[in-house]
Short mmCIF file of C-alpha atoms and ligand atoms in Angstrom, two decimals:
data_model
loop_
_atom_site.label_atom_id
_atom_site.label_comp_id
_atom_site.label_asym_id
_atom_site.label_seq_id
_atom_site.Cartn_x
_atom_site.Cartn_y
_atom_site.Cartn_z
CA MET A 28 -10.87 -31.52 2.26
CA LYS A 29 -9.77 -30.93 -1.31
CA ASN A 30 -8.09 -27.56 -1.91
CA TYR A 31 -9.17 -25.38 -4.81
CA LYS A 32 -7.15 -22.57 -6.29
CA LEU A 33 -9.49 -19.61 -6.67
CA ASN A 34 -10.23 -19.09 -10.38
CA ASN A 35 -13.09 -19.30 -12.88
CA MET A 36 -12.63 -22.98 -13.51
CA ASN A 37 -13.02 -23.91 -9.85
CA LEU A 38 -15.82 -21.48 -9.11
CA SER A 39 -18.68 -23.98 -9.14
CA ALA A 40 -16.85 -26.33 -6.76
CA ILE A 41 -16.02 -23.36 -4.53
CA SER A 42 -19.67 -22.25 -4.55
CA GLU A 43 -20.50 -25.35 -2.52
CA ARG A 44 -18.35 -23.97 0.28
CA ILE A 45 -18.81 -20.22 0.29
CA SER A 46 -20.92 -17.67 -1.50
CA THR A 47 -19.79 -16.91 -5.07
CA PRO A 48 -21.05 -14.64 -7.87
CA LYS A 49 -24.39 -15.90 -9.18
CA TYR A 50 -24.17 -13.90 -12.40
CA ASP A 51 -22.46 -14.86 -15.65
CA ARG A 52 -19.18 -12.93 -15.48
CA SER A 53 -18.43 -13.64 -19.14
CA LYS A 54 -21.44 -11.48 -20.11
CA VAL A 55 -20.39 -8.50 -17.99
CA THR A 56 -18.80 -5.58 -19.85
CA THR A 57 -16.61 -2.94 -18.24
CA GLY A 58 -18.39 0.34 -17.60
CA ILE A 59 -15.87 1.25 -14.90
CA VAL A 60 -12.11 1.50 -15.04
CA HIS A 61 -10.67 1.56 -11.55
CA VAL A 62 -7.14 2.70 -10.79
CA GLY A 63 -5.61 1.28 -7.60
CA ILE A 64 -6.86 -2.25 -6.90
CA GLY A 65 -5.70 -2.43 -3.28
CA GLY A 66 -7.75 -3.64 -0.33
CA PHE A 67 -9.82 -0.46 0.10
CA HIS A 68 -11.29 -0.66 -3.42
CA ARG A 69 -11.82 -4.40 -3.22
CA ALA A 70 -13.61 -4.15 0.18
CA HIS A 71 -15.74 -1.25 -0.96
CA GLU A 72 -16.59 -0.17 -4.53
CA ALA A 73 -15.92 -3.64 -5.97
CA PHE A 74 -18.08 -5.15 -3.22
CA TYR A 75 -21.03 -2.77 -3.87
CA THR A 76 -20.68 -3.41 -7.60
CA ASP A 77 -20.64 -7.18 -7.10
CA GLU A 78 -23.92 -6.87 -5.15
CA LEU A 79 -25.37 -4.86 -7.99
CA LEU A 80 -24.29 -7.30 -10.71
CA HIS A 81 -26.55 -9.90 -9.06
CA ASP A 82 -29.43 -7.98 -10.63
CA PRO A 83 -29.86 -9.84 -13.95
CA THR A 84 -30.64 -6.62 -15.81
CA VAL A 85 -27.25 -5.14 -14.94
CA THR A 86 -24.45 -6.35 -17.19
CA ASP A 87 -22.62 -3.21 -18.22
CA TRP A 88 -21.00 -2.12 -14.97
CA GLY A 89 -18.14 -4.56 -14.59
CA ILE A 90 -14.79 -3.21 -13.42
CA CYS A 91 -11.49 -3.19 -15.26
CA GLY A 92 -8.83 -2.91 -12.52
CA ILE A 93 -5.65 -1.01 -13.35
CA ALA A 94 -2.40 -1.63 -11.52
CA LEU A 95 -0.66 1.67 -12.15
CA LEU A 96 2.63 1.51 -10.33
CA ASP A 97 5.67 -0.74 -10.67
CA PHE A 98 5.15 -2.15 -7.19
CA ASP A 99 1.58 -3.18 -8.08
CA THR A 100 2.97 -6.21 -9.96
CA LYS A 101 2.04 -8.61 -7.17
CA ILE A 102 -1.63 -7.68 -6.99
CA TYR A 103 -1.84 -7.63 -10.79
CA ASN A 104 -0.31 -11.10 -11.14
CA THR A 105 -2.53 -12.46 -8.38
CA LEU A 106 -5.73 -11.13 -9.86
CA LYS A 107 -4.69 -12.24 -13.34
CA GLU A 108 -4.04 -15.79 -12.15
CA GLN A 109 -7.35 -15.79 -10.28
CA ASP A 110 -9.36 -14.36 -13.20
CA GLY A 111 -10.03 -11.21 -11.16
CA LEU A 112 -11.65 -13.22 -8.36
CA TYR A 113 -10.83 -12.76 -4.69
CA THR A 114 -12.41 -13.55 -1.35
CA LEU A 115 -13.79 -10.79 0.83
CA ILE A 116 -13.61 -11.81 4.50
CA VAL A 117 -15.74 -9.67 6.78
CA LYS A 118 -14.58 -9.87 10.39
CA GLU A 119 -17.87 -9.51 12.26
CA LEU A 120 -18.13 -7.90 15.71
CA ASP A 121 -18.49 -11.31 17.40
CA GLY A 122 -15.39 -12.65 15.67
CA THR A 123 -17.13 -14.79 13.07
CA LEU A 124 -15.89 -14.55 9.50
CA THR A 125 -18.30 -13.97 6.63
CA LYS A 126 -16.60 -15.02 3.42
CA ARG A 127 -17.67 -14.42 -0.12
CA VAL A 128 -16.05 -14.47 -3.53
CA ILE A 129 -16.31 -11.15 -5.35
CA GLY A 130 -16.60 -11.23 -9.13
CA SER A 131 -17.01 -7.61 -10.22
CA ILE A 132 -13.41 -7.14 -11.40
CA VAL A 133 -13.77 -8.80 -14.78
CA GLU A 134 -10.59 -7.49 -16.38
CA CYS A 135 -7.16 -6.37 -15.17
CA LEU A 136 -4.38 -4.36 -16.79
CA TYR A 137 -0.85 -3.64 -15.68
CA ALA A 138 0.02 -0.12 -16.79
CA PRO A 139 3.86 -0.32 -16.73
CA GLU A 140 3.67 -3.30 -19.11
CA ASN A 141 1.34 -1.74 -21.64
CA PRO A 142 0.55 1.94 -21.11
CA VAL A 143 -1.14 2.37 -24.49
CA LYS A 144 -3.60 -0.41 -23.71
CA VAL A 145 -4.53 1.34 -20.49
CA ILE A 146 -5.01 4.68 -22.25
CA GLU A 147 -7.17 2.98 -24.89
CA LYS A 148 -9.24 1.27 -22.23
CA MET A 149 -9.86 4.52 -20.38
CA ALA A 150 -10.86 6.12 -23.70
CA SER A 151 -13.16 3.31 -24.80
CA SER A 152 -16.79 4.23 -25.34
CA GLU A 153 -18.17 1.50 -23.05
CA VAL A 154 -16.30 3.04 -20.10
CA LYS A 155 -18.42 5.65 -18.34
CA ILE A 156 -16.58 6.01 -15.06
CA ILE A 157 -12.88 6.10 -14.18
CA SER A 158 -12.69 5.68 -10.42
CA LEU A 159 -9.61 6.17 -8.29
CA THR A 160 -8.09 4.97 -5.05
CA ILE A 161 -4.63 6.39 -5.52
CA THR A 162 -4.13 7.43 -1.86
CA GLU A 163 -3.93 10.92 -0.37
CA GLY A 164 -0.34 11.36 -1.59
CA GLY A 165 -1.27 10.33 -5.13
CA TYR A 166 -2.81 13.71 -5.98
CA ASN A 167 0.61 15.39 -6.13
CA TYR A 168 -0.44 18.34 -4.00
CA ASP A 169 2.03 20.51 -2.14
CA GLU A 170 0.66 21.94 1.13
CA ALA A 171 3.42 24.59 1.18
CA THR A 172 2.51 26.15 -2.18
CA LYS A 173 -1.11 24.91 -2.13
CA GLN A 174 -0.55 23.90 -5.76
CA PHE A 175 0.09 20.91 -7.97
CA ASP A 176 3.73 19.86 -7.51
CA PHE A 177 5.51 20.32 -10.82
CA THR A 178 8.88 19.59 -9.18
CA ASN A 179 7.95 15.89 -8.99
CA PRO A 180 10.29 14.12 -11.48
CA LEU A 181 7.50 11.69 -12.44
CA ILE A 182 5.36 14.60 -13.58
CA ASN A 183 8.20 15.83 -15.77
CA HIS A 184 8.57 12.34 -17.12
CA ASP A 185 4.89 12.34 -18.12
CA LEU A 186 5.15 15.74 -19.78
CA GLU A 187 8.03 14.45 -21.88
CA ASN A 188 6.61 10.97 -22.57
CA PRO A 189 2.88 11.36 -23.07
CA GLN A 190 2.47 7.90 -24.61
CA ALA A 191 4.19 6.10 -21.76
CA PRO A 192 3.13 7.96 -18.62
CA LYS A 193 3.82 6.90 -15.07
CA THR A 194 1.33 8.99 -13.12
CA ILE A 195 -2.44 9.07 -13.08
CA PHE A 196 -2.33 12.60 -14.50
CA GLY A 197 -0.45 11.48 -17.62
CA TYR A 198 -2.89 8.60 -18.15
CA LEU A 199 -6.07 10.59 -17.67
CA THR A 200 -4.84 13.40 -19.92
CA GLN A 201 -4.04 11.06 -22.80
CA ALA A 202 -7.28 9.12 -22.41
CA LEU A 203 -9.42 12.28 -22.35
CA LYS A 204 -7.50 13.66 -25.32
CA LEU A 205 -8.35 10.53 -27.30
CA ARG A 206 -12.01 10.79 -26.33
CA LYS A 207 -12.07 14.36 -27.58
CA GLU A 208 -10.22 13.57 -30.84
CA ARG A 209 -12.51 10.64 -31.58
CA GLY A 210 -15.64 12.66 -30.93
CA LEU A 211 -16.60 10.38 -28.05
CA LYS A 212 -18.54 11.37 -24.97
CA GLY A 213 -16.82 12.39 -21.79
CA CYS A 214 -16.94 10.36 -18.60
CA THR A 215 -16.94 10.68 -14.84
CA ILE A 216 -13.75 10.71 -12.82
CA GLN A 217 -14.71 9.47 -9.40
CA SER A 218 -12.23 9.83 -6.57
CA CYS A 219 -12.68 7.36 -3.71
CA ASP A 220 -9.80 8.72 -1.65
CA ASN A 221 -9.86 10.26 1.82
CA ILE A 222 -9.66 13.91 0.85
CA GLN A 223 -12.03 16.77 1.62
CA GLY A 224 -13.94 17.49 -1.60
CA ASN A 225 -12.11 14.61 -3.26
CA GLY A 226 -13.90 15.00 -6.61
CA HIS A 227 -13.28 18.73 -6.84
CA PHE A 228 -9.73 18.22 -5.66
CA ALA A 229 -9.11 15.57 -8.34
CA LYS A 230 -10.46 18.03 -10.91
CA LYS A 231 -8.26 20.86 -9.66
CA MET A 232 -5.13 18.72 -9.70
CA LEU A 233 -5.90 17.19 -13.10
CA LEU A 234 -6.62 20.55 -14.70
CA SER A 235 -3.36 21.98 -13.28
CA TYR A 236 -1.53 19.25 -15.15
CA VAL A 237 -3.60 19.49 -18.34
CA GLN A 238 -3.09 23.24 -18.43
CA VAL A 239 0.60 22.58 -19.00
CA ALA A 240 0.46 19.26 -20.88
CA GLU A 241 -2.48 19.88 -23.27
CA PRO A 242 -3.87 23.38 -22.69
CA GLU A 243 -6.46 23.08 -25.47
CA LEU A 244 -8.04 20.12 -23.65
CA VAL A 245 -9.02 22.13 -20.57
CA ALA A 246 -12.30 23.50 -21.97
CA TRP A 247 -13.34 20.05 -23.23
CA ILE A 248 -12.77 18.53 -19.81
CA GLU A 249 -14.72 21.34 -18.15
CA ALA A 250 -17.68 20.60 -20.42
CA ASN A 251 -17.52 16.81 -20.71
CA VAL A 252 -16.11 15.33 -17.53
CA SER A 253 -17.74 15.32 -14.10
CA PHE A 254 -15.97 14.87 -10.78
CA PRO A 255 -18.43 13.92 -8.01
CA ASN A 256 -17.32 14.20 -4.40
CA ALA A 257 -17.78 11.15 -2.21
CA MET A 258 -17.25 9.88 1.28
CA VAL A 259 -15.99 6.32 1.25
CA ASP A 260 -15.75 4.27 4.41
CA ARG A 261 -14.78 0.75 5.41
CA ILE A 262 -11.80 -0.12 7.58
CA THR A 263 -9.65 -2.52 5.60
CA PRO A 264 -6.45 -3.67 7.30
CA ALA A 265 -3.61 -5.20 5.32
CA THR A 266 -4.18 -8.92 4.69
CA SER A 267 -1.89 -11.03 6.87
CA PRO A 268 -0.39 -14.45 6.03
CA LEU A 269 -2.60 -15.81 8.85
CA ASP A 270 -5.76 -14.55 7.09
CA ILE A 271 -4.70 -16.47 3.97
CA GLU A 272 -3.93 -19.56 6.01
CA ILE A 273 -7.22 -19.53 7.94
CA LEU A 274 -9.21 -19.16 4.72
CA LYS A 275 -7.44 -22.16 3.26
CA GLU A 276 -7.79 -24.28 6.38
CA THR A 277 -11.46 -23.56 6.95
CA THR A 278 -12.70 -23.66 3.36
CA GLY A 279 -10.00 -25.29 1.25
CA ILE A 280 -9.88 -22.16 -0.89
CA ASP A 281 -6.43 -21.20 -2.01
CA ASP A 282 -6.62 -17.46 -2.53
CA ALA A 283 -3.25 -15.69 -2.74
CA TRP A 284 -4.68 -12.31 -1.71
CA PRO A 285 -8.07 -12.22 -0.01
CA VAL A 286 -9.26 -8.92 1.49
CA VAL A 287 -10.27 -8.59 5.14
CA CYS A 288 -12.47 -5.79 6.45
CA GLU A 289 -14.88 -4.64 9.15
CA PRO A 290 -18.66 -5.15 8.81
CA PHE A 291 -19.40 -1.40 8.70
CA LYS A 292 -19.53 0.25 5.29
CA GLN A 293 -20.72 3.61 4.04
CA TRP A 294 -20.62 5.36 0.68
CA VAL A 295 -22.13 8.80 0.33
CA ILE A 296 -21.88 10.16 -3.21
CA GLU A 297 -22.73 13.40 -4.96
CA ASP A 298 -25.03 12.57 -7.86
CA ASP A 299 -22.97 14.08 -10.67
CA PHE A 300 -22.26 11.40 -13.27
CA ILE A 301 -22.13 12.94 -16.72
CA ALA A 302 -22.19 9.62 -18.59
CA GLY A 303 -24.60 7.71 -16.36
CA ARG A 304 -23.93 5.50 -13.36
CA PRO A 305 -24.78 2.19 -11.74
CA ALA A 306 -27.76 2.20 -9.39
CA TRP A 307 -25.50 1.72 -6.38
CA GLU A 308 -28.30 3.13 -4.20
CA THR A 309 -30.09 -0.19 -4.63
CA VAL A 310 -27.24 -1.88 -2.77
CA GLY A 311 -26.81 0.61 0.07
CA ALA A 312 -24.94 3.66 -1.25
CA GLN A 313 -26.47 7.08 -0.48
CA PHE A 314 -26.73 9.71 -3.20
CA VAL A 315 -26.96 13.22 -1.77
CA GLU A 316 -26.66 16.78 -3.04
CA ASP A 317 -23.94 17.82 -0.67
CA VAL A 318 -21.32 15.40 0.58
CA VAL A 319 -19.21 18.01 2.36
CA PRO A 320 -20.60 17.39 5.88
CA TYR A 321 -20.15 13.63 5.59
CA GLU A 322 -16.61 14.01 4.31
CA LYS A 323 -15.64 16.50 7.02
CA MET A 324 -17.02 14.27 9.71
CA LYS A 325 -15.28 11.18 8.44
CA LEU A 326 -11.88 12.71 7.75
CA SER A 327 -11.64 14.69 10.96
CA LEU A 328 -13.03 12.03 13.27
CA LEU A 329 -12.41 8.59 11.78
CA ASN A 330 -9.23 9.17 9.80
CA ALA A 331 -7.76 11.64 12.27
CA GLY A 332 -8.84 9.33 15.11
CA HIS A 333 -6.88 6.57 13.41
CA SER A 334 -3.80 8.77 13.19
CA VAL A 335 -4.13 9.69 16.88
CA LEU A 336 -4.36 6.03 17.89
CA GLY A 337 -1.63 5.02 15.45
CA ILE A 338 0.96 7.62 16.39
CA LEU A 339 0.37 7.46 20.16
CA GLY A 340 0.01 3.68 19.97
CA ALA A 341 3.40 3.35 18.24
CA LEU A 342 5.05 5.39 21.00
CA TYR A 343 3.45 3.12 23.62
CA GLY A 344 4.81 0.09 21.75
CA TYR A 345 1.47 -1.27 20.50
CA SER A 346 1.14 -2.84 17.10
CA THR A 347 -2.61 -2.82 16.48
CA ILE A 348 -5.26 -0.10 16.64
CA ASP A 349 -7.55 -2.01 19.01
CA GLU A 350 -4.70 -2.29 21.55
CA ALA A 351 -4.24 1.48 21.48
CA ALA A 352 -8.02 2.07 21.63
CA SER A 353 -8.40 -0.10 24.69
CA ASN A 354 -5.72 1.75 26.67
CA ALA A 355 -7.74 3.97 29.05
CA ASP A 356 -5.44 7.01 28.75
CA ILE A 357 -5.22 6.90 24.96
CA SER A 358 -8.96 6.40 24.79
CA SER A 359 -9.56 9.48 27.02
CA PHE A 360 -7.11 11.42 24.87
CA LEU A 361 -9.07 10.49 21.76
CA ARG A 362 -12.42 11.40 23.33
CA ILE A 363 -11.09 14.79 24.40
CA TYR A 364 -9.59 15.41 20.97
CA MET A 365 -12.87 14.51 19.28
CA GLY A 366 -15.10 16.32 21.73
CA ASN A 367 -13.14 19.50 22.48
CA GLU A 368 -11.11 20.08 19.36
CA VAL A 369 -12.83 18.47 16.37
CA THR A 370 -16.53 18.79 17.21
CA PRO A 371 -16.52 22.62 17.47
CA THR A 372 -15.02 22.84 13.97
CA LEU A 373 -17.78 20.79 12.39
CA GLY A 374 -20.66 23.17 12.95
CA ASP A 375 -24.10 21.84 12.18
CA LEU A 376 -23.84 18.76 10.02
CA GLU A 377 -27.20 18.51 8.42
CA GLY A 378 -28.63 15.00 8.39
CA VAL A 379 -25.90 13.57 10.58
CA ASN A 380 -26.14 12.39 14.18
CA LEU A 381 -22.65 13.32 15.28
CA LYS A 382 -22.89 11.84 18.75
CA ASN A 383 -23.90 8.44 17.44
CA TYR A 384 -21.17 8.63 14.85
CA LYS A 385 -18.50 9.27 17.49
CA PHE A 386 -19.77 6.42 19.67
CA SER A 387 -19.79 4.07 16.70
CA LEU A 388 -16.19 5.03 15.95
CA ILE A 389 -15.06 4.12 19.45
CA GLN A 390 -16.67 0.72 18.93
CA ARG A 391 -15.11 0.27 15.47
CA PHE A 392 -11.63 1.25 16.64
CA GLY A 393 -11.92 -1.18 19.53
CA ASN A 394 -12.96 -4.18 17.40
CA THR A 395 -10.45 -6.76 18.59
CA TYR A 396 -10.92 -9.01 15.57
CA ILE A 397 -9.89 -6.48 12.98
CA LYS A 398 -6.29 -6.17 14.18
CA ASP A 399 -5.72 -3.13 11.98
CA GLN A 400 -2.00 -2.52 11.86
CA ILE A 401 -0.52 0.59 13.47
CA ASP A 402 2.13 0.44 10.71
CA ARG A 403 -0.60 0.76 8.08
CA ILE A 404 -2.21 3.69 9.84
CA CYS A 405 1.09 5.53 10.38
CA SER A 406 2.27 4.92 6.82
CA GLN A 407 2.27 8.02 4.61
CA SER A 408 1.37 10.24 7.56
CA SER A 409 3.05 13.14 5.76
CA ALA A 410 0.16 13.05 3.28
CA LYS A 411 -2.51 12.22 5.87
CA ILE A 412 -1.83 14.86 8.54
CA PRO A 413 -2.47 17.86 6.24
CA ILE A 414 -5.87 16.37 5.35
CA PHE A 415 -6.97 14.71 8.58
CA ILE A 416 -5.61 16.99 11.33
CA LEU A 417 -4.41 20.31 9.94
CA PRO A 418 -7.89 21.65 9.06
CA THR A 419 -8.98 21.07 12.68
CA ILE A 420 -5.94 22.91 14.01
CA ASN A 421 -6.37 25.83 11.60
CA THR A 422 -10.07 26.24 12.33
CA GLN A 423 -9.54 25.96 16.07
CA LEU A 424 -6.78 28.57 15.94
CA GLU A 425 -9.09 30.91 14.02
CA ARG A 426 -11.89 30.49 16.52
CA LYS A 427 -9.48 30.57 19.47
CA GLY A 428 -10.50 27.07 20.53
CA SER A 429 -8.31 24.47 22.19
CA ILE A 430 -5.57 22.81 20.10
CA ASP A 431 -3.54 21.19 22.88
CA HIS A 432 -4.37 17.60 22.02
CA ALA A 433 -3.82 18.17 18.30
CA ALA A 434 -0.46 19.84 19.00
CA PHE A 435 0.42 16.87 21.19
CA VAL A 436 -0.23 14.51 18.27
CA ILE A 437 2.07 16.55 16.03
CA ALA A 438 4.77 16.52 18.74
CA ALA A 439 4.28 12.76 19.09
CA PHE A 440 4.64 12.44 15.31
CA ALA A 441 7.95 14.35 15.49
CA ILE A 442 9.18 11.89 18.11
CA TYR A 443 7.80 8.93 16.16
CA SER A 444 9.69 10.05 13.06
CA VAL A 445 13.04 9.40 14.76
CA GLY A 446 12.22 5.75 14.02
CA VAL A 447 12.50 4.24 17.49
CA ASN A 448 10.30 4.67 20.57
CA GLU A 449 11.43 5.26 24.17
CA PHE A 450 11.31 1.52 24.88
CA GLY A 451 13.83 0.90 22.09
CA THR A 452 11.29 -0.59 19.66
CA GLN A 453 12.12 0.11 16.04
CA LEU A 454 9.25 1.89 14.22
CA ILE A 455 8.65 1.13 10.58
CA ILE A 456 8.34 4.45 8.77
CA LYS A 457 6.75 3.97 5.37
CA ASP A 458 6.48 7.44 3.96
CA ALA A 459 7.30 9.18 0.69
CA MET A 460 8.91 11.89 2.86
CA GLU A 461 10.74 9.46 5.14
CA THR A 462 14.18 11.10 4.74
CA VAL A 463 13.03 14.65 5.48
CA LEU A 464 10.85 13.47 8.35
CA ASN A 465 13.77 11.63 9.89
CA GLU A 466 16.24 14.50 9.43
CA LYS A 467 13.89 17.04 10.97
CA ALA A 468 12.90 14.63 13.75
CA ILE A 469 16.54 14.24 14.72
CA ALA A 470 17.16 18.00 14.47
CA SER A 471 14.18 18.49 16.80
CA ARG A 472 16.07 16.84 19.62
CA LYS A 473 18.11 20.08 19.81
CA ASN A 474 15.46 22.49 18.60
CA SER A 475 11.99 21.02 18.93
CA GLU A 476 10.48 23.44 16.40
CA ALA A 477 12.68 22.09 13.58
CA PHE A 478 10.02 19.53 12.70
CA LEU A 479 7.46 22.24 11.97
CA GLU A 480 9.74 23.61 9.26
CA ILE A 481 8.43 20.94 6.88
CA GLU A 482 6.04 23.33 5.17
CA SER A 483 4.73 20.79 2.69
CA ILE A 484 3.10 19.04 5.67
CA PHE A 485 2.44 21.79 8.20
CA GLY A 486 2.03 24.86 6.00
CA LYS A 487 2.63 28.04 8.02
CA LEU A 488 1.90 26.50 11.41
CA LYS A 489 5.41 27.31 12.61
CA ASN A 490 4.48 31.02 12.58
CA ASN A 491 1.55 30.60 14.93
CA THR A 492 2.75 31.31 18.46
CA THR A 493 -0.24 29.69 20.17
CA PHE A 494 0.32 26.47 18.30
CA VAL A 495 4.09 26.49 18.68
CA LYS A 496 3.86 27.04 22.43
CA SER A 497 1.51 24.12 22.87
CA TYR A 498 3.60 21.93 20.54
CA ILE A 499 6.85 22.66 22.42
CA ASN A 500 5.21 21.93 25.77
CA ALA A 501 3.97 18.60 24.51
CA TYR A 502 7.29 17.74 22.85
CA GLN A 503 9.32 18.47 25.96
CA ASN A 504 6.90 16.72 28.22
CA ILE A 505 7.08 13.53 26.16
CA ILE A 506 10.88 13.64 25.98
CA GLN A 507 11.32 14.36 29.70
CA ASN A 508 8.53 12.33 31.25
CA GLY A 509 7.82 9.63 28.70
CA ILE A 510 4.71 9.08 26.60
CA GLU A 511 2.54 7.45 29.26
CA LYS A 512 2.92 10.17 31.87
CA SER A 513 2.61 12.98 29.37
CA VAL A 514 -0.66 11.57 27.97
CA LYS A 515 -2.03 11.35 31.53
CA ASP A 516 -0.85 14.94 32.16
CA ILE A 517 -2.46 16.46 29.13
CA ASN A 518 -5.73 14.68 29.83
CA SER A 519 -5.86 15.80 33.45
CA ASN A 520 -8.13 18.75 34.16
CA VAL A 521 -9.92 18.33 30.84
CA LEU A 522 -13.39 16.93 30.93
CA ASN A 523 -13.30 13.52 29.28
CA LYS A 524 -16.00 14.19 26.76
CA ILE A 525 -16.72 12.91 23.31
C1 LIG B 628 -7.04 5.04 7.58
C2 LIG B 628 -7.99 4.70 6.45
O1 LIG B 628 -5.27 5.11 6.04
C3 LIG B 628 -5.68 5.50 7.12
O2 LIG B 628 -5.02 6.20 7.86
O3 LIG B 628 -7.60 6.00 8.42
O4 LIG B 628 -7.44 3.77 5.59
C4 LIG B 628 -9.33 4.17 7.00
O5 LIG B 628 -9.17 2.89 7.53
C5 LIG B 628 -10.39 4.20 5.94
O6 LIG B 628 -10.51 5.48 5.44
C6 LIG B 628 -11.71 3.72 6.52
O7 LIG B 628 -12.75 4.07 5.70
#
């Protein structure tokens, strides 16, 4: 079988082997600028948009992908060489692979190389939406102060070098300033990150920055820019060398960075697009008035569930999420956490069948073909825990509900952060706060509460005696009896419910 490098030139030959875009990509203009062209965006928004572009009347909603950070060079170079094309490989529940070339990213820019070009693009009149997957940590929020973190050196850099920013806040501010100066319309800033009220949060963080950088722009943004909230869902593990190899062997397509994902997908969006929007509802997205219940449910069950499986799984020595999910004790732990600790905090979620959702999660986590990496899930936990788990703990403490399983996860995270598990396996800690986590984790060996002193992750939790008591119990139990016995212990006497 002849091999074809994935690019425009080879597209018609490739279309004889797998599904490819049936629309003329050269006629598609960019109505969307997307920052953060990692797997999550390419499995989700870019996929929905590709579906939509198959409607011949839609030509103005192509995506310009922005690689914002220095370490995004690889994805930028790959997409540039492949004319923005990549293969989406859906790993179905029965193990079959559904492959398709996605064409919606019609332009790519590398911000560190040409910041002015990126600012101009974001300010251009054809662009109606600037969407973001910049990760939970990318919003520069400090849990300790509950404010935008002005101590971040990169933020100071942006304040001093407005024409050559490094953070999303510097870019957005300059682009919106240009729109205002040129008398252009505003646009929508659409967060696709896993954060409660992600649109409103993006607005709050951006305005905190603008207030200092360009105070006279604040009112214009308030009047001309909208920030819809959204719940975005599709499990997208990191692409492995084997995924690349299998694609090449089975189809002859040489794609340097395909994206692999689960079959499930969901996108629930608040309909607040000041400059218009694509009709994503025609390709499966749901537009609703209030996204809050969907977000809460997803963050506190799916994302937190991932963290539970990831952190406990790492201590057991597993490397993939499905391995952790199929361990009977970890699975009971997760069901108890979901049923006893998360569910009571969710109240009545209008329009949502919570029971079905929880059952579907158990099935998704257990999908043995996905092989989602525990390393991926545990990475940047310092930014994830305050969003995924802390709200559950705080609400449960307020309502005097159980927090034992949640406290156990935090204790397990303290032990995880030492960087090696009890079986001597080295744990890869990829976290912006790696040094602090490690220092406090080591200090916890003498004083187990030391870990809770990291206020930017845990807020004031260290002052809550109920929580601290439960945390110390769990910590000491794991250290003395090992992870397996202590998980069994904490599950015993609790009804295994979901
Ligand atoms: C994961 C998410 O990063 C994480 O910890 O929970 O990436 C998760 O896979 C997605 O949010 C699924 O929609």
